[in-house]
Short mmCIF file of C-alpha atoms in Angstrom, two decimals:
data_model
loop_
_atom_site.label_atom_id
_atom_site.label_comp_id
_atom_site.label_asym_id
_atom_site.label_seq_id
_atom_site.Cartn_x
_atom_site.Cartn_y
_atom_site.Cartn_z
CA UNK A 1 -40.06 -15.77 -8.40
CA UNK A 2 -37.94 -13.80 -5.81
CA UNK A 3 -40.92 -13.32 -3.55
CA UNK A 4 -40.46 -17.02 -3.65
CA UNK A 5 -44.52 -17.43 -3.88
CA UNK A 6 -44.55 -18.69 -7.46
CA UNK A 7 -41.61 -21.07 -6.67
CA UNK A 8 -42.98 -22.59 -4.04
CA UNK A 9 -46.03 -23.22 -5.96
CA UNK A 10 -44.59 -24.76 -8.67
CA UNK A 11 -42.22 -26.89 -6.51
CA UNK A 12 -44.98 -28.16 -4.55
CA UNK A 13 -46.94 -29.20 -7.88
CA UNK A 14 -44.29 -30.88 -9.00
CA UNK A 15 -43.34 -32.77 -6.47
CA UNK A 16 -46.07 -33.12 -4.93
CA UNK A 17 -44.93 -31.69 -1.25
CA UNK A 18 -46.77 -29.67 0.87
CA UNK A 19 -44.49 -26.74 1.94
CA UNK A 20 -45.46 -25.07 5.43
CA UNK A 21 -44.88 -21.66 6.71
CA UNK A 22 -44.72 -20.09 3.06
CA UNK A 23 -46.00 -16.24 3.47
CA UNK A 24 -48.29 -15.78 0.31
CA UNK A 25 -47.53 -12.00 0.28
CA UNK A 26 -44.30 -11.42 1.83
CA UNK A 27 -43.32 -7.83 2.96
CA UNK A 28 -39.78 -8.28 4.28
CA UNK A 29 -36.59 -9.86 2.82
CA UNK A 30 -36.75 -12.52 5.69
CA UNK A 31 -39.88 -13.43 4.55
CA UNK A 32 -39.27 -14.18 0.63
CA UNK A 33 -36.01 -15.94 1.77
CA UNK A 34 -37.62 -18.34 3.70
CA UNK A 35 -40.19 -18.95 1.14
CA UNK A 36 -37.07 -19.83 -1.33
CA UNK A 37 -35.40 -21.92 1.17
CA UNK A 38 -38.71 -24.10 1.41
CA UNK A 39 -38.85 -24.40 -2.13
CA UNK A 40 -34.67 -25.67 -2.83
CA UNK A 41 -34.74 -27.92 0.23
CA UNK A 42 -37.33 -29.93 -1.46
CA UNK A 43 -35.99 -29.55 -4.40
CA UNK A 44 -32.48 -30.46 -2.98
CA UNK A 45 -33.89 -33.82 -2.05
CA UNK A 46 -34.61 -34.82 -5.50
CA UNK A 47 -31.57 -36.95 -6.98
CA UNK A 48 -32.07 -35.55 -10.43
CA UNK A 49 -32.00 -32.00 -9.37
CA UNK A 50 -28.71 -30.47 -10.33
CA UNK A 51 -26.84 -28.73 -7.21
CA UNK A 52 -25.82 -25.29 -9.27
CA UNK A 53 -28.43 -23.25 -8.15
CA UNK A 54 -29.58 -24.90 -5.09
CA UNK A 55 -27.66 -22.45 -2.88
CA UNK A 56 -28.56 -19.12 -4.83
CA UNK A 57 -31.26 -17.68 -2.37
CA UNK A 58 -30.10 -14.08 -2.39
CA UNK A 59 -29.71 -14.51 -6.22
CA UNK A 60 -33.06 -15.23 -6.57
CA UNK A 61 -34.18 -12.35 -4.35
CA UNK A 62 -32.02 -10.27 -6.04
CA UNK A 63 -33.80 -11.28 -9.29
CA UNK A 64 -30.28 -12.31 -11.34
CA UNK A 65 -32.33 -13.64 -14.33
CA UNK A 66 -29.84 -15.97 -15.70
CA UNK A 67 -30.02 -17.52 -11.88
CA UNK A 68 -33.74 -17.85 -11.91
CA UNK A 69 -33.73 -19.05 -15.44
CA UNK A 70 -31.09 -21.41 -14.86
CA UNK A 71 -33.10 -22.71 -11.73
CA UNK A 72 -36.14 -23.26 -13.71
CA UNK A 73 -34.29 -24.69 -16.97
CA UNK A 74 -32.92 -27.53 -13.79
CA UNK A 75 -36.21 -27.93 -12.50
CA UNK A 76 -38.04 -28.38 -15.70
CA UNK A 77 -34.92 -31.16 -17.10
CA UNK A 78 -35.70 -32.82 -13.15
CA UNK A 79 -39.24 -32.99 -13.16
CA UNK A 80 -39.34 -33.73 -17.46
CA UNK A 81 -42.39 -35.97 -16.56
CA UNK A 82 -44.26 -34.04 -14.46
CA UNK A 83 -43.84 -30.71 -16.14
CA UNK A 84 -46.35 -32.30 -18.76
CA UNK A 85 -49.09 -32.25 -16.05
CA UNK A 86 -48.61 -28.44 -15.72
CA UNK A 87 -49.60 -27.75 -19.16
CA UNK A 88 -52.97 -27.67 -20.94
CA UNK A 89 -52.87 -30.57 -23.98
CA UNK A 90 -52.82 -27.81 -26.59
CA UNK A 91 -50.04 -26.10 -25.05
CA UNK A 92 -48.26 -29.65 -24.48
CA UNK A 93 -48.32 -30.96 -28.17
CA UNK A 94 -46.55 -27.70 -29.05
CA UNK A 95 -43.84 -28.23 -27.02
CA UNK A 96 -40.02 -29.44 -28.20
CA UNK A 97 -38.27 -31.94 -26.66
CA UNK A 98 -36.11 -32.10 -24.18
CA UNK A 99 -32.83 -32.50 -24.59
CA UNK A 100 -31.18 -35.52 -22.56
CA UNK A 101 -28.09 -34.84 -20.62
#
C-alpha cells in the first residue's frame, strides 16, 4: 500500500476508473506519492467515501498501519457492493456483515 501500486489497483476495480500516470514500480518518494494521490482523488469523488483519511498521503507512505487500515476499513464500508465482486464465492459466503453506519 505505501508504494501506492496496490491502492491504485484496488481503487480502480472498484470504481471502475482508469487511473493514468501510476508508476508500477516506483523508486522515489515522488513517485509512490503521486500514485496515492491518484488513488484518494478518485476516491474523494465518491459521496460515500468518508473524508478522514483522504488527506493522509505521507501517512500512507510512511506505512502508519492504523492509517492504511482505517483507509481500507472506509473504502470497503464505500464500495460495500462492489467489494463482493473482488472476492471468489467461497471466500464471499464466509464473510460477516457489514455493519451500517
Amino acid at each position: 500500500i505505501a508504494q501506492g501500486t496496490l491502492l491504485a489497483e484496488l481503487v480502480s476495480r472498484l470504481s471502475g476508473a482508469r487511473l493514468t500516470g501510476i508508476t508500477t514500480r516506483p523508486k522515489h518518494r515522488a513517485q509512490m506519492l503521486h500514485n496515492i494521490r491518484q488513488s484518494l482523488n478518485i476516491l474523494q469523488r465518491n459521496k460515500r467515501m468518508s473524508p478522514t483519511y483522504l488527506w493522509s498521503e505521507s501517512d500512507i507512505i510512511e506505512g502508519q498501519q492504523e492509517v492504511i487500515t482505517g483507509l481500507l476499513e472506509h473504502i470497503r464500508s464505500a464500495y460495500r457492493h462492489e467489494w463482493k465482486t473482488l472476492l471468489p464465492r467461497s471466500k464471499r459466503l464466509s464473510q460477516k456483515p457489514i455493519p451500517s453506519t
